[in-house]
CSV table of C-alpha atoms (C1' of nucleotides) in Angstrom, one decimal:
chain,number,residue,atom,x,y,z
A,288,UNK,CA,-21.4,8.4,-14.7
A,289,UNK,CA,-21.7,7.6,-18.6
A,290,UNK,CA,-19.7,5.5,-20.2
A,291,UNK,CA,-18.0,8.1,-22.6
A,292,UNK,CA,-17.1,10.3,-20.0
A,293,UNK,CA,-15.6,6.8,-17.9
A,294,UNK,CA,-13.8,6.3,-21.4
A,295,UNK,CA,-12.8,9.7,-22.0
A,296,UNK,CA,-11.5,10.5,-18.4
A,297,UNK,CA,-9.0,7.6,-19.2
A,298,UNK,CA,-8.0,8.9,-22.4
A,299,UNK,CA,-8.8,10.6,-25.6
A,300,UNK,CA,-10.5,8.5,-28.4
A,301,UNK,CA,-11.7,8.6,-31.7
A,302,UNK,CA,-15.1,7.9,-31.7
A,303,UNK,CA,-14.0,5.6,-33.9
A,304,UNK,CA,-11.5,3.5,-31.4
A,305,UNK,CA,-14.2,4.4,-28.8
A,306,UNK,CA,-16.8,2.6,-30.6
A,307,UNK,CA,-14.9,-0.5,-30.5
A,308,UNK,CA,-15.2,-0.4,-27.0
A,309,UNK,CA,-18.7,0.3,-26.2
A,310,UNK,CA,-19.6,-2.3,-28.9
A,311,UNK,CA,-18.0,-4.7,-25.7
A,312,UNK,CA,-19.3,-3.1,-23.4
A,313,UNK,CA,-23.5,-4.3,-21.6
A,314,UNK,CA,-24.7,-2.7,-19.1
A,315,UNK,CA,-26.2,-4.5,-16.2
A,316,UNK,CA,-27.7,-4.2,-12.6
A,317,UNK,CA,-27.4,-6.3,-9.6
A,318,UNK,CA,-28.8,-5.4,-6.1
A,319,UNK,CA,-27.3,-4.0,-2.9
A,320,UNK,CA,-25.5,-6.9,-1.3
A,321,UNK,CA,-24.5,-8.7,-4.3
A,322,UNK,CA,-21.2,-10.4,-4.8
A,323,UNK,CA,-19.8,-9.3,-8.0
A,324,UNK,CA,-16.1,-11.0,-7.6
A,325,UNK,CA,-15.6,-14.7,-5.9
A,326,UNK,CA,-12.2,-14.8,-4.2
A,327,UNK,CA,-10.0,-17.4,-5.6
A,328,UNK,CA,-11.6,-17.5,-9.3
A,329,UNK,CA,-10.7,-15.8,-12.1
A,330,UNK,CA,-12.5,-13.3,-13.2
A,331,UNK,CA,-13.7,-12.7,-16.7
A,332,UNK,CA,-14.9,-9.5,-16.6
A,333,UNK,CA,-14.0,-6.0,-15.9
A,334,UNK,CA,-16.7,-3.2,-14.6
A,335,UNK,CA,-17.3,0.7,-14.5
A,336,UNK,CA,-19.5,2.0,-11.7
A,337,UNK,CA,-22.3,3.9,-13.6
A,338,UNK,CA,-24.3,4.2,-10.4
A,339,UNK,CA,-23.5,3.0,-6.9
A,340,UNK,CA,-21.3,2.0,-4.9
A,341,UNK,CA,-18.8,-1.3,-4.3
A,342,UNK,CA,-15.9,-2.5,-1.8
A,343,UNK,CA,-13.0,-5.4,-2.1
A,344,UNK,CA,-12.2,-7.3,0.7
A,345,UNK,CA,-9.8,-10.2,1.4
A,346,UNK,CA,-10.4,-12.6,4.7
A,347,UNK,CA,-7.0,-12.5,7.1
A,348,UNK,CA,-8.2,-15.5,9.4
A,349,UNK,CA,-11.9,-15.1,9.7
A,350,UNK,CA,-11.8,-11.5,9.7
A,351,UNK,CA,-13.1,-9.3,6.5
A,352,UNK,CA,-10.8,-6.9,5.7
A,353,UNK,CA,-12.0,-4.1,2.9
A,354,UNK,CA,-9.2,-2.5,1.1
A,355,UNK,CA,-10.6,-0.7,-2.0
A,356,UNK,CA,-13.5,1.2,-2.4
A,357,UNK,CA,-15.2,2.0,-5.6
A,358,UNK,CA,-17.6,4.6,-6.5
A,359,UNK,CA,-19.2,6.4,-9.6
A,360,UNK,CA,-16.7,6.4,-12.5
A,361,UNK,CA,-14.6,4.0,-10.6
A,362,UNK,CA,-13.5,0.5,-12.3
A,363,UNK,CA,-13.8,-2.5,-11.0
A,364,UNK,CA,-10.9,-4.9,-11.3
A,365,UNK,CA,-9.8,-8.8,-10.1
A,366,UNK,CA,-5.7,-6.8,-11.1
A,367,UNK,CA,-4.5,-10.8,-10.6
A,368,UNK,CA,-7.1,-11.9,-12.7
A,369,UNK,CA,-7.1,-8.6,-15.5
A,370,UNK,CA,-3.0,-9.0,-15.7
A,371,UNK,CA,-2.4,-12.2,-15.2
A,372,UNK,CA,-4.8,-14.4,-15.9
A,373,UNK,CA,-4.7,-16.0,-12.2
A,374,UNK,CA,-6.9,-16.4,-9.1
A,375,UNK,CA,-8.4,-12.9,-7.5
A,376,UNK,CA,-7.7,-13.2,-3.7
A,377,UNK,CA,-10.7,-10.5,-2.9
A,378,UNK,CA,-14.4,-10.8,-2.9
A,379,UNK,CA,-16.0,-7.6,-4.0
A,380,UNK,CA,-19.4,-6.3,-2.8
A,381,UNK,CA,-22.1,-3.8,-3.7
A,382,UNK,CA,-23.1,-2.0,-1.1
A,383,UNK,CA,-25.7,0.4,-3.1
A,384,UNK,CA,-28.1,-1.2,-6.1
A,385,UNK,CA,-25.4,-0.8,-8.8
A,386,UNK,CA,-25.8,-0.2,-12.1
A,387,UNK,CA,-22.4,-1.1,-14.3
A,388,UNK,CA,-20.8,-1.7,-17.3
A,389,UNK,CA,-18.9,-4.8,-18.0
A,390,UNK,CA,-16.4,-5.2,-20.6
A,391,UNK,CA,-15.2,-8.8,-21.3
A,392,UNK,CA,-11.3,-8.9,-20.9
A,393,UNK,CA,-10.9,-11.7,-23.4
A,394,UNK,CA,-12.4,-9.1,-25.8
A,395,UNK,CA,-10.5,-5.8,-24.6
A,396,UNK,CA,-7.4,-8.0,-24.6
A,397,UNK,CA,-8.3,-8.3,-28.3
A,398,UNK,CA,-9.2,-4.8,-29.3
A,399,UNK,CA,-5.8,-4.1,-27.1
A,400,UNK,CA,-3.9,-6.1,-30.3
A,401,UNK,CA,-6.1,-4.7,-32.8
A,402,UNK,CA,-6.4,-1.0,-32.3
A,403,UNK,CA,-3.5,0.5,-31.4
A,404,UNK,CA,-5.3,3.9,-29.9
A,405,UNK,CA,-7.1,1.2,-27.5
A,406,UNK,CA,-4.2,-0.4,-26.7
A,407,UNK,CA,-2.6,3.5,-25.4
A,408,UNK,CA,-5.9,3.7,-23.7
A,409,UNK,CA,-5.3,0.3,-21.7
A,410,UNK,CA,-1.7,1.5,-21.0
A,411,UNK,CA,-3.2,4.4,-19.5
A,412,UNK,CA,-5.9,2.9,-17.8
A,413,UNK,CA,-3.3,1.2,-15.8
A,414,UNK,CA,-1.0,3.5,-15.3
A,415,UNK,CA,-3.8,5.7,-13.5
A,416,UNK,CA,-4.5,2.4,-11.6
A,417,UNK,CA,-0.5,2.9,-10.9
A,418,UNK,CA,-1.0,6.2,-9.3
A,419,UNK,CA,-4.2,5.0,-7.0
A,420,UNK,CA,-2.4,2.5,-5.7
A,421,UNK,CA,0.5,4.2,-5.3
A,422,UNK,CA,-1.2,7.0,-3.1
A,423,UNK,CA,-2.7,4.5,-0.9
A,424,UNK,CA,0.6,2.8,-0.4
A,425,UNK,CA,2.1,6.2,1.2
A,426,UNK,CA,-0.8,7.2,3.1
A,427,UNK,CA,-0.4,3.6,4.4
A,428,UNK,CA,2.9,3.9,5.3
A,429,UNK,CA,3.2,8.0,6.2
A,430,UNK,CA,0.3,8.5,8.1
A,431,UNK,CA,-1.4,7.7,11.3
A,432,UNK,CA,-4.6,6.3,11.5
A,433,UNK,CA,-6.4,9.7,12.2
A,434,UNK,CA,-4.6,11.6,9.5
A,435,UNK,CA,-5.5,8.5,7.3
A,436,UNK,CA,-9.2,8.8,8.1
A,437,UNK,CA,-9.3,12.7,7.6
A,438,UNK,CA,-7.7,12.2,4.0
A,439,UNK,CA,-10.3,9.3,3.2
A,440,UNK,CA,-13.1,11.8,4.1
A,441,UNK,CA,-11.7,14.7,2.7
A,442,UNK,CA,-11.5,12.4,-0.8
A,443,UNK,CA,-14.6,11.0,-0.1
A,444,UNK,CA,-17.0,13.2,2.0
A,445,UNK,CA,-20.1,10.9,0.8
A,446,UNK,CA,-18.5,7.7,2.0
A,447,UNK,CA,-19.8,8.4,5.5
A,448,UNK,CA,-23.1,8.3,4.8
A,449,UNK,CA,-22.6,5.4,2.4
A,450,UNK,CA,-20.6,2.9,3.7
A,451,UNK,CA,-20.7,1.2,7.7
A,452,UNK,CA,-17.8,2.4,9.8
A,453,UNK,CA,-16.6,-1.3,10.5
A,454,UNK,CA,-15.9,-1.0,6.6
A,455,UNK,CA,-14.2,2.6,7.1
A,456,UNK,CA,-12.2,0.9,9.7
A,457,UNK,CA,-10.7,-2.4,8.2
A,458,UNK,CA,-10.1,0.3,5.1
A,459,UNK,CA,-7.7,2.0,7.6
A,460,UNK,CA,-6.6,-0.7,9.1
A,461,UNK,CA,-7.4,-0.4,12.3
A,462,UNK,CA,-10.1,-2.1,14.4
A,463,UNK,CA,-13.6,-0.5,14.7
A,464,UNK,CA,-13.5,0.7,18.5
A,465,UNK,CA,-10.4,2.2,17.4
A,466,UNK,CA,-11.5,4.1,14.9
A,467,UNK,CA,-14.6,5.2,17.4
A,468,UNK,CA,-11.6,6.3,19.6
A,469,UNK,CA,-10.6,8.3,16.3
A,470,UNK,CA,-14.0,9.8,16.2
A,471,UNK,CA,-14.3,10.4,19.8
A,472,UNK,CA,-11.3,12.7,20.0
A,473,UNK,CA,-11.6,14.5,17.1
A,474,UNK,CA,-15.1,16.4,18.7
B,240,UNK,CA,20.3,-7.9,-15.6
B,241,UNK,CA,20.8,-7.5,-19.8
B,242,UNK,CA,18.7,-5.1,-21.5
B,243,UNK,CA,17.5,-7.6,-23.8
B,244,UNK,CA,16.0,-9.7,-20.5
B,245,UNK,CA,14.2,-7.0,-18.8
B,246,UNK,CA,12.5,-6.2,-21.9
B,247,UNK,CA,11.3,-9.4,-22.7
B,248,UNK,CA,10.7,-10.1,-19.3
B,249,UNK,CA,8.0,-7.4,-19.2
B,250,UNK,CA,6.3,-8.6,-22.9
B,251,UNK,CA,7.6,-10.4,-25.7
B,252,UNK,CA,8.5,-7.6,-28.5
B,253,UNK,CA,9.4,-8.8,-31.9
B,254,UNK,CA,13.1,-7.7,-32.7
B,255,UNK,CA,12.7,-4.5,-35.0
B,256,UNK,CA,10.2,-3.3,-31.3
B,257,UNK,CA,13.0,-4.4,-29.5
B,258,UNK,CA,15.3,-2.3,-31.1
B,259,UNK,CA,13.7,0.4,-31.2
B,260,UNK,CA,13.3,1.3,-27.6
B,261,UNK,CA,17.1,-0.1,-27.5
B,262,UNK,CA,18.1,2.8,-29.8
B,263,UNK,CA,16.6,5.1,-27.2
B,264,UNK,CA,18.8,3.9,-24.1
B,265,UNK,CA,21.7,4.8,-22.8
B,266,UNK,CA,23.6,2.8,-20.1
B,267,UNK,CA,25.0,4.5,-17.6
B,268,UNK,CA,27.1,4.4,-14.1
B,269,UNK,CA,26.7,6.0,-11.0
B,270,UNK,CA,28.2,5.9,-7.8
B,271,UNK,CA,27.0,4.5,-4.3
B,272,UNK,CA,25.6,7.5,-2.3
B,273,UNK,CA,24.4,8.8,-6.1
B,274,UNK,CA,20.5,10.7,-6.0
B,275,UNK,CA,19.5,9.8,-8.8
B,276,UNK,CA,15.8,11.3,-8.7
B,277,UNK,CA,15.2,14.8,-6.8
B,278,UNK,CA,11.5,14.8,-4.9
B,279,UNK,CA,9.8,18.0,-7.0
B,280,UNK,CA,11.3,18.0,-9.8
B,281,UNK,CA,9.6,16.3,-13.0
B,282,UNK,CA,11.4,13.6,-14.2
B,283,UNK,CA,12.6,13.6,-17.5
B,284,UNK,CA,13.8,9.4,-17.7
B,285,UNK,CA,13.0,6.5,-16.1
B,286,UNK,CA,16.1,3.7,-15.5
B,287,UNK,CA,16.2,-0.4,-15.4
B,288,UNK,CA,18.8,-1.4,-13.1
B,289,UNK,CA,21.5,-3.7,-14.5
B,290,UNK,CA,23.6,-4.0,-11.2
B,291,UNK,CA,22.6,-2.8,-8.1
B,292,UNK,CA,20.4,-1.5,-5.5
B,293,UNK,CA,18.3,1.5,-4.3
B,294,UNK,CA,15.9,3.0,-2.6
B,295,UNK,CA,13.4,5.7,-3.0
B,296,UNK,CA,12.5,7.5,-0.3
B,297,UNK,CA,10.2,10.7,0.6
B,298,UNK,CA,10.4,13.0,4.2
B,299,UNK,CA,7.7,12.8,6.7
B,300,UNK,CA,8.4,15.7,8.9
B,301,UNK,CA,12.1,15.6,9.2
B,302,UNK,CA,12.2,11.8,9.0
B,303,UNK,CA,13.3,10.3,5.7
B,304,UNK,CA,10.8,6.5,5.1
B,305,UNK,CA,11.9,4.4,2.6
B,306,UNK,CA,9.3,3.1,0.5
B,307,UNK,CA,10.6,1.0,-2.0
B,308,UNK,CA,13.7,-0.8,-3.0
B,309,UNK,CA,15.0,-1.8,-6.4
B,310,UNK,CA,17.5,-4.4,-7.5
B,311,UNK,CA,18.8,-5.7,-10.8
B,312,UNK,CA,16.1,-5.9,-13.7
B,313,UNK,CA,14.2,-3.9,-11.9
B,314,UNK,CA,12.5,-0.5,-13.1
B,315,UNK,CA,13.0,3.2,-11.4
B,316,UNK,CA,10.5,4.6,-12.5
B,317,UNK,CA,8.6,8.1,-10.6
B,318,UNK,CA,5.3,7.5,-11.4
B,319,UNK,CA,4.3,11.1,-10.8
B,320,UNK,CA,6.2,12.4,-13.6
B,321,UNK,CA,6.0,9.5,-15.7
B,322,UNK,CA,2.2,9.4,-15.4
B,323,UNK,CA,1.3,13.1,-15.2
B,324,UNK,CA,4.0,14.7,-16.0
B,325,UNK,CA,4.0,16.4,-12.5
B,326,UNK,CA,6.1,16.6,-9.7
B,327,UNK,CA,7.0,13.4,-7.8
B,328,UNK,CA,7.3,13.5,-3.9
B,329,UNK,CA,10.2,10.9,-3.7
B,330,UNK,CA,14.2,10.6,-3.9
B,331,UNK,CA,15.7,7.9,-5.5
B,332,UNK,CA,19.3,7.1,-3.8
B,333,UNK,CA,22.0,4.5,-5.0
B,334,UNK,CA,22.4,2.3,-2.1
B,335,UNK,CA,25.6,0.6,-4.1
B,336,UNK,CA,27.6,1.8,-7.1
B,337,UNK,CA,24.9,1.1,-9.5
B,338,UNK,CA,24.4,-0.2,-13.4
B,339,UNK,CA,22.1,1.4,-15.2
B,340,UNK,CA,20.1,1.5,-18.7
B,341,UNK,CA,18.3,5.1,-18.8
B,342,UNK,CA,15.3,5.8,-20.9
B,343,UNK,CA,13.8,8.9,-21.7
B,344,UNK,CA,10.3,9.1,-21.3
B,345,UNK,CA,9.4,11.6,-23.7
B,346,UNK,CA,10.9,9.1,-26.7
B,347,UNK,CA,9.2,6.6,-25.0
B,348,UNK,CA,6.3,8.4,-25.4
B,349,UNK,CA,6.4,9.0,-29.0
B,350,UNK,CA,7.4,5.2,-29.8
B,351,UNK,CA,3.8,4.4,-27.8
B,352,UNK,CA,1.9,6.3,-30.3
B,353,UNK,CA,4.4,5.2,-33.1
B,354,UNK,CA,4.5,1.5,-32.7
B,355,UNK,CA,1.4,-0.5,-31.5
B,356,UNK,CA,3.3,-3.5,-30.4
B,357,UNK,CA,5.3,-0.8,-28.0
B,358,UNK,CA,2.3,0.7,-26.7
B,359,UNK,CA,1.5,-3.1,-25.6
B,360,UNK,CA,4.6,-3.4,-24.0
B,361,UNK,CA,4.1,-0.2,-21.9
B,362,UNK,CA,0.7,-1.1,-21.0
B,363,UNK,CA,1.8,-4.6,-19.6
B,364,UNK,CA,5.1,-2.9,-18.1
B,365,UNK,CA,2.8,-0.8,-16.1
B,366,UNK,CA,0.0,-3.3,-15.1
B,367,UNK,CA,2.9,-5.5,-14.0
B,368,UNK,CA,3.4,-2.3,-11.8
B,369,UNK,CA,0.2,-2.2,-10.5
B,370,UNK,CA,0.9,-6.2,-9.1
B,371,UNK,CA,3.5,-5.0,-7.2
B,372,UNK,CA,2.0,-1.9,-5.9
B,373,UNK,CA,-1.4,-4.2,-4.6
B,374,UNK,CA,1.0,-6.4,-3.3
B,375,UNK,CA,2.9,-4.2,-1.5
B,376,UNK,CA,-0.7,-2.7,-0.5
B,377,UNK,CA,-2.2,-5.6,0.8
B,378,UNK,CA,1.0,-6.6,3.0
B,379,UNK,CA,1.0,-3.4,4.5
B,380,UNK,CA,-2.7,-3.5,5.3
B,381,UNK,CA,-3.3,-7.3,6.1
B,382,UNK,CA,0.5,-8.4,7.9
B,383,UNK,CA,1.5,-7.0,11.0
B,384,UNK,CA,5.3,-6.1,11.0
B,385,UNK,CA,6.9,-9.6,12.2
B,386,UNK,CA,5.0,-10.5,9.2
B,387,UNK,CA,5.8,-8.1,6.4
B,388,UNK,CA,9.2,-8.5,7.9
B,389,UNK,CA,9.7,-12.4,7.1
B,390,UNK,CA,8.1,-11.8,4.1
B,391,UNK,CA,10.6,-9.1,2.8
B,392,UNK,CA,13.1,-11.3,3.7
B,393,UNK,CA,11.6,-14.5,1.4
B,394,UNK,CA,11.0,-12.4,-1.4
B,395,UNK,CA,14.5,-10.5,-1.4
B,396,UNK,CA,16.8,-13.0,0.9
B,397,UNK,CA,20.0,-10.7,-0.3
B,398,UNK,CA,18.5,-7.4,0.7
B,399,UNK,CA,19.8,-8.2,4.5
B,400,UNK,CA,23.2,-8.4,3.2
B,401,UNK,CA,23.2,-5.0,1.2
B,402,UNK,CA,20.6,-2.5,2.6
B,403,UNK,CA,20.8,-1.1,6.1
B,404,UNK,CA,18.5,-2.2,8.7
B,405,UNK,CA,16.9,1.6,8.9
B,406,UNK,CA,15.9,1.5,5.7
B,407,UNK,CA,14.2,-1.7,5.9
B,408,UNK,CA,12.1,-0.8,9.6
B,409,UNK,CA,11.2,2.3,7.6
B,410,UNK,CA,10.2,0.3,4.7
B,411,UNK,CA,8.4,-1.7,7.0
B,412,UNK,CA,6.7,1.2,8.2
B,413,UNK,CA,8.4,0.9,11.9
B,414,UNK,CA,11.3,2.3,13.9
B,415,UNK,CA,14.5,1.3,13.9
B,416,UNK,CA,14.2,0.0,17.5
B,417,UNK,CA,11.2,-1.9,16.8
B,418,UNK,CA,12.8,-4.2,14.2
B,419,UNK,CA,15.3,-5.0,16.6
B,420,UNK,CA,13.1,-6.4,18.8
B,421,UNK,CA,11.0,-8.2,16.0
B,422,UNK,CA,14.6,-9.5,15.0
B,423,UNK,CA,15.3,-10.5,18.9
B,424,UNK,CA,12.1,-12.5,18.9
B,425,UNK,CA,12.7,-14.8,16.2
B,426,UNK,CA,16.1,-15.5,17.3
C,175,DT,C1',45.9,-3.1,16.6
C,176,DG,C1',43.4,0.8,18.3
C,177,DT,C1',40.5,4.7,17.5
C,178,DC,C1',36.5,7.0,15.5
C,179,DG,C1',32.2,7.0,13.5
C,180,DT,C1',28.3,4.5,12.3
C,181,DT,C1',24.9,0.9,12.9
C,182,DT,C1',22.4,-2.1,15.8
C,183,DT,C1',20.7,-3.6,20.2
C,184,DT,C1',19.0,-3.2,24.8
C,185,DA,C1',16.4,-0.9,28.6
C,186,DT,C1',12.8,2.1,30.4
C,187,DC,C1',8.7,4.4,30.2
C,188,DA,C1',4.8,6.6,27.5
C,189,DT,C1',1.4,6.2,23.9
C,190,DT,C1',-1.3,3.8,20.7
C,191,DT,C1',-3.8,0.1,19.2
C,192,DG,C1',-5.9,-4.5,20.0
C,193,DT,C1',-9.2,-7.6,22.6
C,194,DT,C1',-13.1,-8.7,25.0
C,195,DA,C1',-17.3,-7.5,27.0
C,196,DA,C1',-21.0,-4.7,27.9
C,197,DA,C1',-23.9,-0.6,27.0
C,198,DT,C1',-26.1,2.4,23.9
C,199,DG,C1',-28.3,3.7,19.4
C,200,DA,C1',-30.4,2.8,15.1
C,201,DT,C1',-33.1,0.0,11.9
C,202,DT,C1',-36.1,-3.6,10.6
C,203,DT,C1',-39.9,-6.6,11.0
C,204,DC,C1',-44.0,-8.3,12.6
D,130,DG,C1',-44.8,0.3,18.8
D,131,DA,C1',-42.3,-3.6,20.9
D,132,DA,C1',-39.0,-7.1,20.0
D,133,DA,C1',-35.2,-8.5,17.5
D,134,DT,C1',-31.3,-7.5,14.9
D,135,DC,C1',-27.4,-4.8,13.6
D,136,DA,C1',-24.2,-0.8,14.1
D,137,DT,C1',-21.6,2.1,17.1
D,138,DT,C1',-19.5,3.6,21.3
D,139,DT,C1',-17.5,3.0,25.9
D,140,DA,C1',-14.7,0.7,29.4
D,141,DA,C1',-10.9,-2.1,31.2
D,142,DC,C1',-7.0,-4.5,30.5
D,143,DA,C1',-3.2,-6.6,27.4
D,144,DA,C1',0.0,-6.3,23.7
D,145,DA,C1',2.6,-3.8,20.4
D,146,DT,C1',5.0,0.1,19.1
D,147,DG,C1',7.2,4.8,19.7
D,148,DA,C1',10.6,7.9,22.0
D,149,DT,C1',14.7,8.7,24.4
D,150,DA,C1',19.0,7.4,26.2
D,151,DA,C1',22.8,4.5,26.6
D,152,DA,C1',25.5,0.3,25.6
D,153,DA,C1',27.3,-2.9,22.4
D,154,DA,C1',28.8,-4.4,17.9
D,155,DC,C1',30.7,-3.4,13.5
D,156,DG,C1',33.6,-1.3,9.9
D,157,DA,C1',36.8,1.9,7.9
D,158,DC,C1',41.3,3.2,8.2
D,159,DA,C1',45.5,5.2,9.9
DNA sequence: TGTCGTTTTTATCATTTGTTAAATGATTTC
DNA sequence: GAAATCATTTAACAAATGATAAAAACGACA
């Protein structure tokens, strides 16, 4: 996805506030596989999926566990890091040859003080964020596992065919053979 | 919690910001037992809690889950109708006669496009949302409930004291019966 | 204090999910 | 195309949680 539609889906510019932006804004590509965010560091950087694909995981002992996916159009964001300045717990990694955008925050953080249409758009960047989160907090909490993976699909229909179930799984929360259980008895 | 706190709590306003999303709430008081949001129905306000508790809640079936608690200097805020305008999906209920500074969002609203230092603060008011939300996220995903349990407790040590224990195994997304026996084990 | 209604705990059994191990399938590499 | 590697499914058993019912504890209040 272009970056003015990634803008403009967030919320209505002037071309002239818009500008500002993409002035910030390089575009860059890293292979499949690559680590884009390091777990406890702070990240300097925010990104927009132009093309590909990307998860965030978090290790709970020695175990990998993916809780964010992030596809075309999709930002990618360290929140600790893009809020407060602090350590990112989560590692994130592409899992397609990605191209992205990357907008530095120390600069947006600037343009935020500076423009005041960019600094509605970064309210409503976040507020959107808000809502994602939000979602995923009730499905969490309100649904079983199978409804949960029925709703991901439905959201998502691609993801099968671009991400490894074990991934899938951990997203769930449940355990891989447990979500081949899923799987089994919905045929 | 004073007005004056939980605003600067959120971002630091200078005082002619400060006073002009002052001159737009109202404090108000409400009873335990009050509903103070209806699930579909738009929202017209959101609230800051000076004294007090509550909890919002949405039905799964017939079953009402609690899914977040607020106390003093905390926001109530339905992100469905403070985002998009749209329908939200949750009750809010007064769990004890209740404090409140109300806010109406569409004033809010027009001081975001009117004052840039506002539109700051409601940015950072909602990306301080989104912390909470991922929090709340990766608890839920990552802890298992003897876990989320103890950790509900260290973050809100009072909570025990002032909400029933069905609304916190609901919180917790569990039954009644199983927090029990989480609460037998630990004895 | 004693009763009533509500909240919380305990007990029992069924269901779901986790764990470990092994088998099957799919993909890559030489 | 055979071997090696990685992904997915299946099986068997253990642990955690849910559902239902009943008992115990607590609180409000006459």
């Amino acid at each position: 996805m272009e970056i003015n539609q990634i803008i403009d889906n967030i919320y209505p510019l002037t071309s002239i506030s818009k500008d500002l932006i993409k002035a910030s804004i390089v575009e860059m590509k890293f292979p499949k596989g690559h680590i884009l965010f390091k777990a406890n560091k702070i990240e300097k950087s925010i990104y927009f999926i132009k093309k590909g694909i990307a998860r965030a995981y978090a290790y709970s002992d020695d175990n990998q566990i993916t809780f964010w996916f992030g596809k075309e159009g999709d930002p990618i964001v360290s929140m600790q890091s893009y809020v407060n300045n602090e350590k990112g717990y989560e590692d994130v990694e592409l899992l397609e040859d990605c191209e992205l955008y990357e907008l530095k925050t120390e600069q947006l953080q600037k343009l935020f003080l500076e423009d005041s249409h960019i600094a509605n758009w970064g309210r409503k960047f976040a507020e959107l964020e808000i809502i994602k989160s939000e979602k995923r907090l009730i499905s969490l909490q309100f649904e079983n596992a199978t409804q949960r993976y029925l709703a991901l699909l439905n959201n998502y229909p691609s993801l099968l065919q671009r991400v490894q179930l074990s991934h899938i799984a951990s997203y769930l929360g449940i355990t891989q053979i447990s979500l081949s259980r899923i799987r089994a008895n919905l045929k």
